[in-house]
Structures are given as structure tokens and as C-alpha cells.
JSON list of C-alpha atoms in Angstrom, two decimals:
[
{"chain": "C", "resi": 1, "resn": "MET", "atom": "CA", "xyz": [-10.61, 7.87, 18.77]},
{"chain": "C", "resi": 2, "resn": "THR", "atom": "CA", "xyz": [-9.36, 4.22, 20.10]},
{"chain": "C", "resi": 3, "resn": "GLU", "atom": "CA", "xyz": [-5.92, 2.94, 19.62]},
{"chain": "C", "resi": 4, "resn": "PRO", "atom": "CA", "xyz": [-5.46, 0.33, 16.47]},
{"chain": "C", "resi": 5, "resn": "SER", "atom": "CA", "xyz": [-5.14, -3.19, 17.43]},
{"chain": "C", "resi": 6, "resn": "PRO", "atom": "CA", "xyz": [-1.46, -4.38, 17.13]},
{"chain": "C", "resi": 7, "resn": "ALA", "atom": "CA", "xyz": [-2.68, -6.19, 13.86]},
{"chain": "C", "resi": 8, "resn": "VAL", "atom": "CA", "xyz": [-4.16, -3.09, 12.07]},
{"chain": "C", "resi": 9, "resn": "ALA", "atom": "CA", "xyz": [-0.25, -0.66, 13.52]},
{"chain": "C", "resi": 10, "resn": "ALA", "atom": "CA", "xyz": [0.98, -3.54, 11.91]},
{"chain": "C", "resi": 11, "resn": "ALA", "atom": "CA", "xyz": [-0.15, -2.96, 8.76]},
{"chain": "C", "resi": 12, "resn": "ILE", "atom": "CA", "xyz": [0.10, 0.77, 9.19]},
{"chain": "C", "resi": 13, "resn": "ASP", "atom": "CA", "xyz": [3.55, 1.13, 9.75]},
{"chain": "C", "resi": 14, "resn": "GLY", "atom": "CA", "xyz": [4.15, -1.66, 7.21]},
{"chain": "C", "resi": 15, "resn": "GLU", "atom": "CA", "xyz": [1.82, 0.74, 4.51]},
{"chain": "C", "resi": 16, "resn": "LEU", "atom": "CA", "xyz": [4.20, 3.65, 5.52]},
{"chain": "C", "resi": 17, "resn": "ARG", "atom": "CA", "xyz": [7.22, 2.37, 5.18]},
{"chain": "C", "resi": 18, "resn": "LEU", "atom": "CA", "xyz": [5.74, 1.48, 1.70]},
{"chain": "C", "resi": 19, "resn": "LEU", "atom": "CA", "xyz": [5.60, 5.12, 0.71]},
{"chain": "C", "resi": 20, "resn": "ASP", "atom": "CA", "xyz": [9.30, 5.57, 2.08]},
{"chain": "C", "resi": 21, "resn": "PRO", "atom": "CA", "xyz": [11.23, 6.63, -1.15]},
{"chain": "C", "resi": 22, "resn": "VAL", "atom": "CA", "xyz": [14.72, 5.02, 0.26]},
{"chain": "C", "resi": 23, "resn": "VAL", "atom": "CA", "xyz": [12.36, 1.48, 0.72]},
{"chain": "C", "resi": 24, "resn": "ARG", "atom": "CA", "xyz": [10.84, 1.56, -2.71]},
{"chain": "C", "resi": 25, "resn": "ALA", "atom": "CA", "xyz": [14.08, 2.01, -3.95]},
{"chain": "C", "resi": 26, "resn": "SER", "atom": "CA", "xyz": [15.31, -1.35, -2.18]},
{"chain": "C", "resi": 27, "resn": "ALA", "atom": "CA", "xyz": [14.81, -4.89, -3.29]},
{"chain": "C", "resi": 28, "resn": "ASP", "atom": "CA", "xyz": [15.42, -6.30, -0.13]},
{"chain": "C", "resi": 29, "resn": "LEU", "atom": "CA", "xyz": [13.40, -3.97, 1.59]},
{"chain": "C", "resi": 30, "resn": "LEU", "atom": "CA", "xyz": [10.40, -4.10, -0.90]},
{"chain": "C", "resi": 31, "resn": "VAL", "atom": "CA", "xyz": [11.15, -8.07, -0.14]},
{"chain": "C", "resi": 32, "resn": "SER", "atom": "CA", "xyz": [10.83, -7.85, 2.95]},
{"chain": "C", "resi": 33, "resn": "LEU", "atom": "CA", "xyz": [7.36, -6.15, 3.16]},
{"chain": "C", "resi": 34, "resn": "LEU", "atom": "CA", "xyz": [5.69, -8.14, 0.20]},
{"chain": "C", "resi": 35, "resn": "HIS", "atom": "CA", "xyz": [3.96, -11.48, 0.09]},
{"chain": "C", "resi": 36, "resn": "PRO", "atom": "CA", "xyz": [4.97, -14.11, -2.18]},
{"chain": "C", "resi": 37, "resn": "GLU", "atom": "CA", "xyz": [2.21, -13.86, -4.13]},
{"chain": "C", "resi": 38, "resn": "PHE", "atom": "CA", "xyz": [1.41, -10.03, -4.22]},
{"chain": "C", "resi": 39, "resn": "ARG", "atom": "CA", "xyz": [-0.44, -8.66, -6.66]},
{"chain": "C", "resi": 40, "resn": "GLU", "atom": "CA", "xyz": [-1.48, -4.54, -7.32]},
{"chain": "C", "resi": 41, "resn": "ILE", "atom": "CA", "xyz": [-3.77, -2.61, -9.49]},
{"chain": "C", "resi": 42, "resn": "GLY", "atom": "CA", "xyz": [-2.20, 0.08, -9.58]},
{"chain": "C", "resi": 43, "resn": "THR", "atom": "CA", "xyz": [-3.85, 3.66, -10.55]},
{"chain": "C", "resi": 44, "resn": "SER", "atom": "CA", "xyz": [-3.32, 3.05, -13.95]},
{"chain": "C", "resi": 45, "resn": "GLY", "atom": "CA", "xyz": [-5.40, -0.19, -14.12]},
{"chain": "C", "resi": 46, "resn": "ARG", "atom": "CA", "xyz": [-1.92, -2.28, -15.33]},
{"chain": "C", "resi": 47, "resn": "LEU", "atom": "CA", "xyz": [-1.96, -5.49, -12.88]},
{"chain": "C", "resi": 48, "resn": "TRP", "atom": "CA", "xyz": [1.34, -6.23, -10.61]},
{"chain": "C", "resi": 49, "resn": "ASN", "atom": "CA", "xyz": [2.77, -9.22, -9.19]},
{"chain": "C", "resi": 50, "resn": "ARG", "atom": "CA", "xyz": [5.80, -8.61, -6.93]},
{"chain": "C", "resi": 51, "resn": "ASP", "atom": "CA", "xyz": [8.79, -9.35, -8.97]},
{"chain": "C", "resi": 52, "resn": "SER", "atom": "CA", "xyz": [7.42, -6.63, -11.51]},
{"chain": "C", "resi": 53, "resn": "ILE", "atom": "CA", "xyz": [6.59, -4.39, -9.19]},
{"chain": "C", "resi": 54, "resn": "ILE", "atom": "CA", "xyz": [9.84, -4.58, -7.62]},
{"chain": "C", "resi": 55, "resn": "ALA", "atom": "CA", "xyz": [11.09, -4.70, -10.87]},
{"chain": "C", "resi": 56, "resn": "ALA", "atom": "CA", "xyz": [10.08, -1.75, -11.87]},
{"chain": "C", "resi": 57, "resn": "LEU", "atom": "CA", "xyz": [10.58, 0.37, -8.74]},
{"chain": "C", "resi": 58, "resn": "THR", "atom": "CA", "xyz": [14.31, -0.51, -8.25]},
{"chain": "C", "resi": 59, "resn": "ALA", "atom": "CA", "xyz": [15.53, 0.11, -11.97]},
{"chain": "C", "resi": 60, "resn": "VAL", "atom": "CA", "xyz": [18.17, 2.44, -12.67]},
{"chain": "C", "resi": 61, "resn": "ASP", "atom": "CA", "xyz": [15.92, 4.27, -14.53]},
{"chain": "C", "resi": 62, "resn": "ALA", "atom": "CA", "xyz": [13.38, 4.35, -12.73]},
{"chain": "C", "resi": 63, "resn": "PRO", "atom": "CA", "xyz": [11.54, 7.66, -12.25]},
{"chain": "C", "resi": 64, "resn": "SER", "atom": "CA", "xyz": [11.93, 9.61, -8.89]},
{"chain": "C", "resi": 65, "resn": "PRO", "atom": "CA", "xyz": [9.43, 9.29, -6.90]},
{"chain": "C", "resi": 66, "resn": "GLY", "atom": "CA", "xyz": [7.89, 12.83, -5.33]},
{"chain": "C", "resi": 67, "resn": "PRO", "atom": "CA", "xyz": [6.81, 12.72, -1.74]},
{"chain": "C", "resi": 68, "resn": "LEU", "atom": "CA", "xyz": [4.17, 10.58, -1.70]},
{"chain": "C", "resi": 69, "resn": "THR", "atom": "CA", "xyz": [1.79, 11.31, 1.56]},
{"chain": "C", "resi": 70, "resn": "ALA", "atom": "CA", "xyz": [-1.22, 9.40, 2.94]},
{"chain": "C", "resi": 71, "resn": "SER", "atom": "CA", "xyz": [-4.34, 10.84, 4.77]},
{"chain": "C", "resi": 72, "resn": "ARG", "atom": "CA", "xyz": [-7.37, 9.34, 5.97]},
{"chain": "C", "resi": 73, "resn": "MET", "atom": "CA", "xyz": [-5.61, 5.49, 6.65]},
{"chain": "C", "resi": 74, "resn": "ARG", "atom": "CA", "xyz": [-7.85, 3.56, 8.64]},
{"chain": "C", "resi": 75, "resn": "GLY", "atom": "CA", "xyz": [-8.03, -0.33, 8.81]},
{"chain": "C", "resi": 76, "resn": "VAL", "atom": "CA", "xyz": [-10.30, -3.44, 10.42]},
{"chain": "C", "resi": 77, "resn": "GLN", "atom": "CA", "xyz": [-8.76, -6.34, 11.64]},
{"chain": "C", "resi": 78, "resn": "LEU", "atom": "CA", "xyz": [-11.37, -9.12, 8.98]},
{"chain": "C", "resi": 79, "resn": "CYS", "atom": "CA", "xyz": [-9.33, -12.07, 11.18]},
{"chain": "C", "resi": 80, "resn": "THR", "atom": "CA", "xyz": [-6.79, -13.38, 13.45]},
{"chain": "C", "resi": 81, "resn": "ASP", "atom": "CA", "xyz": [-4.46, -13.60, 9.93]},
{"chain": "C", "resi": 82, "resn": "LEU", "atom": "CA", "xyz": [-5.25, -10.50, 7.51]},
{"chain": "C", "resi": 83, "resn": "VAL", "atom": "CA", "xyz": [-6.23, -6.29, 8.00]},
{"chain": "C", "resi": 84, "resn": "HIS", "atom": "CA", "xyz": [-7.55, -4.36, 5.37]},
{"chain": "C", "resi": 85, "resn": "LEU", "atom": "CA", "xyz": [-6.60, -0.72, 5.30]},
{"chain": "C", "resi": 86, "resn": "THR", "atom": "CA", "xyz": [-8.05, 1.58, 3.16]},
{"chain": "C", "resi": 87, "resn": "PHE", "atom": "CA", "xyz": [-6.29, 6.26, 2.78]},
{"chain": "C", "resi": 88, "resn": "ASP", "atom": "CA", "xyz": [-5.25, 8.65, 0.18]},
{"chain": "C", "resi": 89, "resn": "THR", "atom": "CA", "xyz": [-2.53, 9.73, -1.53]},
{"chain": "C", "resi": 90, "resn": "GLU", "atom": "CA", "xyz": [-1.50, 12.25, -2.80]},
{"chain": "C", "resi": 91, "resn": "SER", "atom": "CA", "xyz": [1.51, 13.00, -5.20]},
{"chain": "C", "resi": 92, "resn": "LYS", "atom": "CA", "xyz": [2.38, 15.21, -7.91]},
{"chain": "C", "resi": 93, "resn": "GLY", "atom": "CA", "xyz": [-0.75, 16.46, -7.93]},
{"chain": "C", "resi": 94, "resn": "LEU", "atom": "CA", "xyz": [-2.20, 13.22, -8.37]},
{"chain": "C", "resi": 95, "resn": "HIS", "atom": "CA", "xyz": [-5.15, 12.10, -5.59]},
{"chain": "C", "resi": 96, "resn": "SER", "atom": "CA", "xyz": [-5.52, 8.21, -5.21]},
{"chain": "C", "resi": 97, "resn": "HIS", "atom": "CA", "xyz": [-8.02, 6.20, -2.99]},
{"chain": "C", "resi": 98, "resn": "ARG", "atom": "CA", "xyz": [-5.87, 3.01, -2.05]},
{"chain": "C", "resi": 99, "resn": "SER", "atom": "CA", "xyz": [-7.02, -0.55, -0.59]},
{"chain": "C", "resi": 100, "resn": "SER", "atom": "CA", "xyz": [-4.61, -2.68, 1.00]},
{"chain": "C", "resi": 101, "resn": "LEU", "atom": "CA", "xyz": [-5.43, -6.31, 2.30]},
{"chain": "C", "resi": 102, "resn": "TRP", "atom": "CA", "xyz": [-1.70, -7.10, 4.40]},
{"chain": "C", "resi": 103, "resn": "ARG", "atom": "CA", "xyz": [-1.41, -11.15, 5.92]},
{"chain": "C", "resi": 104, "resn": "LEU", "atom": "CA", "xyz": [0.24, -12.30, 9.04]},
{"chain": "C", "resi": 105, "resn": "THR", "atom": "CA", "xyz": [2.86, -15.45, 7.63]},
{"chain": "C", "resi": 106, "resn": "GLY", "atom": "CA", "xyz": [5.57, -16.38, 9.43]},
{"chain": "C", "resi": 107, "resn": "ASP", "atom": "CA", "xyz": [7.99, -13.35, 8.72]},
{"chain": "C", "resi": 108, "resn": "GLY", "atom": "CA", "xyz": [5.24, -10.37, 10.19]},
{"chain": "C", "resi": 109, "resn": "TRP", "atom": "CA", "xyz": [3.26, -8.89, 8.39]},
{"chain": "C", "resi": 110, "resn": "LEU", "atom": "CA", "xyz": [3.07, -8.92, 4.41]},
{"chain": "C", "resi": 111, "resn": "LEU", "atom": "CA", "xyz": [1.45, -6.87, 1.90]},
{"chain": "C", "resi": 112, "resn": "PHE", "atom": "CA", "xyz": [-0.09, -9.47, -0.04]},
{"chain": "C", "resi": 113, "resn": "PHE", "atom": "CA", "xyz": [-3.20, -7.52, -2.73]},
{"chain": "C", "resi": 114, "resn": "HIS", "atom": "CA", "xyz": [-2.90, -3.60, -2.97]},
{"chain": "C", "resi": 115, "resn": "GLN", "atom": "CA", "xyz": [-5.44, -1.54, -5.22]},
{"chain": "C", "resi": 116, "resn": "ALA", "atom": "CA", "xyz": [-4.99, 2.09, -5.95]},
{"chain": "C", "resi": 117, "resn": "THR", "atom": "CA", "xyz": [-7.86, 4.42, -7.63]},
{"chain": "C", "resi": 118, "resn": "PRO", "atom": "CA", "xyz": [-7.17, 8.35, -8.93]},
{"chain": "C", "resi": 119, "resn": "TYR", "atom": "CA", "xyz": [-10.00, 10.73, -8.30]},
{"chain": "C", "resi": 120, "resn": "VAL", "atom": "CA", "xyz": [-10.13, 14.71, -8.96]},
{"chain": "C", "resi": 121, "resn": "ASP", "atom": "CA", "xyz": [-10.11, 16.24, -5.25]},
{"chain": "C", "resi": 122, "resn": "ASP", "atom": "CA", "xyz": [-13.82, 16.09, -4.41]},
{"chain": "C", "resi": 123, "resn": "PRO", "atom": "CA", "xyz": [-14.52, 18.25, -1.26]},
{"chain": "C", "resi": 124, "resn": "PHE", "atom": "CA", "xyz": [-18.18, 16.51, -0.78]},
{"chain": "C", "resi": 125, "resn": "ALA", "atom": "CA", "xyz": [-15.99, 13.19, -0.84]},
{"chain": "C", "resi": 126, "resn": "GLU", "atom": "CA", "xyz": [-16.96, 10.51, 1.82]},
{"chain": "C", "resi": 127, "resn": "VAL", "atom": "CA", "xyz": [-14.75, 11.49, 4.91]}
]
């Protein structure tokens, strides 16, 4: 297996940071990783922007996230300033396929778009 390009490695690093409960609970850390035009389609189908996701994740009454594990993470650099990542996550028995677009900005690689689609664990799923 070959090492990912520096761009893909930076996007993977950012994605893994976003899975960290400490990062998810900090507005400052989230701002440093989310593009100002960030959009997300969550597992529920809800649409989020940067302000709404930061408010939801950092609210005093925000649910405490369980351990979130990632697997099958892979990426491809689509052009000089855009990386596409795909991976799966599991938390509290909920499995999701995930897709992210990371854009290179003057502040580094920032998450521009994210989508999570829940799925039932399928031993015949594409690897």
C-alpha cells in the first residue's frame, strides 16, 4: 500500500481530529477545521452549515458523543486544492458511510462538505 499524498494525509489528519470528542466540544477548534462555507448532510438527513453544527456540538445540553471509530478511510486528491475522503464510522451501534471534501485555503486544509449515510452492517458490502 502506498503512502497518501501530503494533501490526502492532511485531510485524513483533519478528519480524525474532527472525530475527537475534545475537538467536537470546542467552538475554536471546530472553526479552525471547518471552511466558512461548510455544509453537511447528517445521518438524519438534516442540513447543517458551519454555524449551526458548531452551535449544536458545543451547546451546554449537547449529547455526550460515544466513542466514534473510523475504518476504511481512503482519499484521493481531485485537484491541487481539493481532496475527497470516504470512510465508515461506528458509534453506539450506528454505522455510517461518510464522504468529505477538503479544500486548501490560506489557513490550510478545511472541511468544505460532509455527508453521512447510515447503513446496516453488511458482510457483503463493498470493501
